[in-house]
Amino acid sequence: DIQMTQSPSSLSASVGDRVTITCRTSQTFSSYLNWYQQKPGKAPKLLIYTVSSLQSGVPSRFSGSGSGTDFTLTISSLQPEDFATYYCQQIYSAPWTFGQGTKVEIK
Amino acid sequence: EVQLVESGGGSVQPGRSLKVSCAASGFSFDEYAMHWVRQVPGKGLQWVSGISWDSGYRGYADSVKGRFIISRDDAKSSLYLQMNSLRPEDTALYFCAKDMGDSGNYPVFDIWGQGTMVTVSS
């Protein structure tokens, strides 16, 4: 199985901050990576698919990049509604594995 | 409105069976692959199983292979997960998720239900 390691596991940031979350994979691939946001008590929500494609309705402050084994989710200016847990997911090889999550908290 | 609503969760003893369902609405259910993803409360996400639009592909995580069976009824716009020989480690919130594609491969989960809780305990 492909192992997904997110860093950091948690972070504290202020509204307006630029936030970067990294996902490192145990195998190399180019475009098979998605990002999801999950708020407490809610279902995950698709943010970014195939590395950098923004899901419809998702604010443009969210962006994704990367290739090989290192991928990044960036929030350009953190908003109050962005405090949540973020998960990366590889779709290169089944089983489709997720990172352990990065919790973004209010500083 | 595009919607997925899971049902059928509950408390069950180890070794017993349970079938959870997912009712879809607001989109052409028969055109898309569908998946089950589970989450132990307070923990991360784990893909459990997926099925292609035509049921030609059914995939399973190793931890459930041989015990769980995914199926769909397009006439009812419903997805199912038959869970047999349940174990305490199967305790989780089970989410139904719609795939952007139809094959079940390279899945992008663009719509999720709210989940149904399954608890396996004696």
PDB file of N, CA and C in Angstrom, chain A residues 59-95:
ATOM      1  N   PRO A  59     -13.288  28.167  -2.701  1.00  0.00           N
ATOM      2  CA  PRO A  59     -12.649  29.479  -2.883  1.00  0.00           C
ATOM      3  C   PRO A  59     -11.252  29.377  -3.479  1.00  0.00           C
ATOM      4  N   SER A  60     -10.897  30.388  -4.241  1.00  0.00           N
ATOM      5  CA  SER A  60      -9.615  30.366  -4.946  1.00  0.00           C
ATOM      6  C   SER A  60      -8.420  30.564  -4.023  1.00  0.00           C
ATOM      7  N   ARG A  61      -8.626  30.833  -2.755  1.00  0.00           N
ATOM      8  CA  ARG A  61      -7.498  30.913  -1.816  1.00  0.00           C
ATOM      9  C   ARG A  61      -6.881  29.528  -1.575  1.00  0.00           C
ATOM     10  N   PHE A  62      -7.594  28.479  -1.950  1.00  0.00           N
ATOM     11  CA  PHE A  62      -7.057  27.126  -1.852  1.00  0.00           C
ATOM     12  C   PHE A  62      -6.353  26.776  -3.162  1.00  0.00           C
ATOM     13  N   SER A  63      -5.162  26.209  -3.047  1.00  0.00           N
ATOM     14  CA  SER A  63      -4.461  25.748  -4.236  1.00  0.00           C
ATOM     15  C   SER A  63      -3.620  24.527  -3.890  1.00  0.00           C
ATOM     16  N   GLY A  64      -3.334  23.741  -4.919  1.00  0.00           N
ATOM     17  CA  GLY A  64      -2.522  22.553  -4.731  1.00  0.00           C
ATOM     18  C   GLY A  64      -1.417  22.484  -5.756  1.00  0.00           C
ATOM     19  N   SER A  65      -0.332  21.839  -5.369  1.00  0.00           N
ATOM     20  CA  SER A  65       0.802  21.691  -6.275  1.00  0.00           C
ATOM     21  C   SER A  65       1.602  20.461  -5.870  1.00  0.00           C
ATOM     22  N   GLY A  66       2.603  20.161  -6.718  1.00  0.00           N
ATOM     23  CA  GLY A  66       3.513  19.078  -6.383  1.00  0.00           C
ATOM     24  C   GLY A  66       3.572  17.985  -7.428  1.00  0.00           C
ATOM     25  N   SER A  67       4.549  17.130  -7.274  1.00  0.00           N
ATOM     26  CA  SER A  67       4.715  15.945  -8.102  1.00  0.00           C
ATOM     27  C   SER A  67       5.780  15.062  -7.478  1.00  0.00           C
ATOM     28  N   GLY A  68       5.897  13.865  -8.002  1.00  0.00           N
ATOM     29  CA  GLY A  68       6.884  12.953  -7.438  1.00  0.00           C
ATOM     30  C   GLY A  68       6.395  12.366  -6.131  1.00  0.00           C
ATOM     31  N   THR A  69       7.005  12.753  -5.052  1.00  0.00           N
ATOM     32  CA  THR A  69       6.585  12.255  -3.749  1.00  0.00           C
ATOM     33  C   THR A  69       6.142  13.374  -2.805  1.00  0.00           C
ATOM     34  N   ASP A  70       6.220  14.622  -3.242  1.00  0.00           N
ATOM     35  CA  ASP A  70       5.891  15.746  -2.372  1.00  0.00           C
ATOM     36  C   ASP A  70       4.808  16.629  -2.978  1.00  0.00           C
ATOM     37  N   PHE A  71       3.737  16.795  -2.221  1.00  0.00           N
ATOM     38  CA  PHE A  71       2.583  17.559  -2.667  1.00  0.00           C
ATOM     39  C   PHE A  71       2.208  18.564  -1.588  1.00  0.00           C
ATOM     40  N   THR A  72       1.594  19.673  -2.023  1.00  0.00           N
ATOM     41  CA  THR A  72       1.308  20.757  -1.094  1.00  0.00           C
ATOM     42  C   THR A  72      -0.091  21.309  -1.289  1.00  0.00           C
ATOM     43  N   LEU A  73      -0.752  21.560  -0.177  1.00  0.00           N
ATOM     44  CA  LEU A  73      -1.992  22.324  -0.169  1.00  0.00           C
ATOM     45  C   LEU A  73      -1.681  23.674   0.467  1.00  0.00           C
ATOM     46  N   THR A  74      -2.046  24.739  -0.207  1.00  0.00           N
ATOM     47  CA  THR A  74      -1.802  26.089   0.296  1.00  0.00           C
ATOM     48  C   THR A  74      -3.117  26.833   0.444  1.00  0.00           C
ATOM     49  N   ILE A  75      -3.261  27.495   1.576  1.00  0.00           N
ATOM     50  CA  ILE A  75      -4.366  28.430   1.790  1.00  0.00           C
ATOM     51  C   ILE A  75      -3.720  29.812   1.838  1.00  0.00           C
ATOM     52  N   SER A  76      -4.041  30.651   0.875  1.00  0.00           N
ATOM     53  CA  SER A  76      -3.282  31.905   0.705  1.00  0.00           C
ATOM     54  C   SER A  76      -3.571  32.915   1.813  1.00  0.00           C
ATOM     55  N   SER A  77      -4.797  32.945   2.287  1.00  0.00           N
ATOM     56  CA  SER A  77      -5.172  33.872   3.362  1.00  0.00           C
ATOM     57  C   SER A  77      -6.247  33.180   4.197  1.00  0.00           C
ATOM     58  N   LEU A  78      -5.848  32.642   5.318  1.00  0.00           N
ATOM     59  CA  LEU A  78      -6.727  31.812   6.143  1.00  0.00           C
ATOM     60  C   LEU A  78      -7.951  32.586   6.620  1.00  0.00           C
ATOM     61  N   GLN A  79      -9.100  31.982   6.434  1.00  0.00           N
ATOM     62  CA  GLN A  79     -10.357  32.579   6.864  1.00  0.00           C
ATOM     63  C   GLN A  79     -10.954  31.798   8.041  1.00  0.00           C
ATOM     64  N   PRO A  80     -11.849  32.405   8.811  1.00  0.00           N
ATOM     65  CA  PRO A  80     -12.399  31.704   9.995  1.00  0.00           C
ATOM     66  C   PRO A  80     -13.025  30.361   9.657  1.00  0.00           C
ATOM     67  N   GLU A  81     -13.628  30.251   8.487  1.00  0.00           N
ATOM     68  CA  GLU A  81     -14.290  29.007   8.116  1.00  0.00           C
ATOM     69  C   GLU A  81     -13.333  27.906   7.657  1.00  0.00           C
ATOM     70  N   ASP A  82     -12.031  28.235   7.589  1.00  0.00           N
ATOM     71  CA  ASP A  82     -11.031  27.265   7.129  1.00  0.00           C
ATOM     72  C   ASP A  82     -10.454  26.432   8.269  1.00  0.00           C
ATOM     73  N   PHE A  83     -10.816  26.732   9.491  1.00  0.00           N
ATOM     74  CA  PHE A  83     -10.302  25.947  10.600  1.00  0.00           C
ATOM     75  C   PHE A  83     -10.990  24.582  10.584  1.00  0.00           C
ATOM     76  N   ALA A  84     -10.174  23.550  10.341  1.00  0.00           N
ATOM     77  CA  ALA A  84     -10.692  22.224  10.039  1.00  0.00           C
ATOM     78  C   ALA A  84      -9.504  21.264   9.977  1.00  0.00           C
ATOM     79  N   THR A  85      -9.806  20.010   9.659  1.00  0.00           N
ATOM     80  CA  THR A  85      -8.758  19.024   9.412  1.00  0.00           C
ATOM     81  C   THR A  85      -8.697  18.736   7.917  1.00  0.00           C
ATOM     82  N   TYR A  86      -7.496  18.663   7.390  1.00  0.00           N
ATOM     83  CA  TYR A  86      -7.278  18.470   5.961  1.00  0.00           C
ATOM     84  C   TYR A  86      -6.585  17.125   5.723  1.00  0.00           C
ATOM     85  N   TYR A  87      -7.068  16.411   4.706  1.00  0.00           N
ATOM     86  CA  TYR A  87      -6.532  15.101   4.361  1.00  0.00           C
ATOM     87  C   TYR A  87      -6.096  15.071   2.895  1.00  0.00           C
ATOM     88  N   CYS A  88      -4.925  14.492   2.640  1.00  0.00           N
ATOM     89  CA  CYS A  88      -4.558  14.178   1.269  1.00  0.00           C
ATOM     90  C   CYS A  88      -4.935  12.720   0.999  1.00  0.00           C
ATOM     91  N   GLN A  89      -5.094  12.392  -0.270  1.00  0.00           N
ATOM     92  CA  GLN A  89      -5.476  11.037  -0.676  1.00  0.00           C
ATOM     93  C   GLN A  89      -4.794  10.724  -2.001  1.00  0.00           C
ATOM     94  N   GLN A  90      -4.169   9.553  -2.083  1.00  0.00           N
ATOM     95  CA  GLN A  90      -3.582   9.150  -3.361  1.00  0.00           C
ATOM     96  C   GLN A  90      -4.582   8.270  -4.105  1.00  0.00           C
ATOM     97  N   ILE A  91      -4.625   8.489  -5.414  1.00  0.00           N
ATOM     98  CA  ILE A  91      -5.494   7.678  -6.271  1.00  0.00           C
ATOM     99  C   ILE A  91      -4.666   7.069  -7.404  1.00  0.00           C
ATOM    100  N   TYR A  92      -3.403   6.792  -7.097  1.00  0.00           N
ATOM    101  CA  TYR A  92      -2.496   6.197  -8.077  1.00  0.00           C
ATOM    102  C   TYR A  92      -2.623   4.681  -8.093  1.00  0.00           C
ATOM    103  N   SER A  93      -2.772   4.110  -6.893  1.00  0.00           N
ATOM    104  CA  SER A  93      -2.802   2.658  -6.781  1.00  0.00           C
ATOM    105  C   SER A  93      -3.711   2.238  -5.630  1.00  0.00           C
ATOM    106  N   ALA A  94      -4.623   1.292  -5.907  1.00  0.00           N
ATOM    107  CA  ALA A  94      -5.498   0.785  -4.851  1.00  0.00           C
ATOM    108  C   ALA A  94      -4.684  -0.029  -3.843  1.00  0.00           C
ATOM    109  N   PRO A  95      -5.017   0.000  -2.563  1.00  0.00           N
ATOM    110  CA  PRO A  95      -6.136   0.727  -1.961  1.00  0.00           C
ATOM    111  C   PRO A  95      -5.851   2.224  -1.887  1.00  0.00           C
TER     112      PRO A  95
END
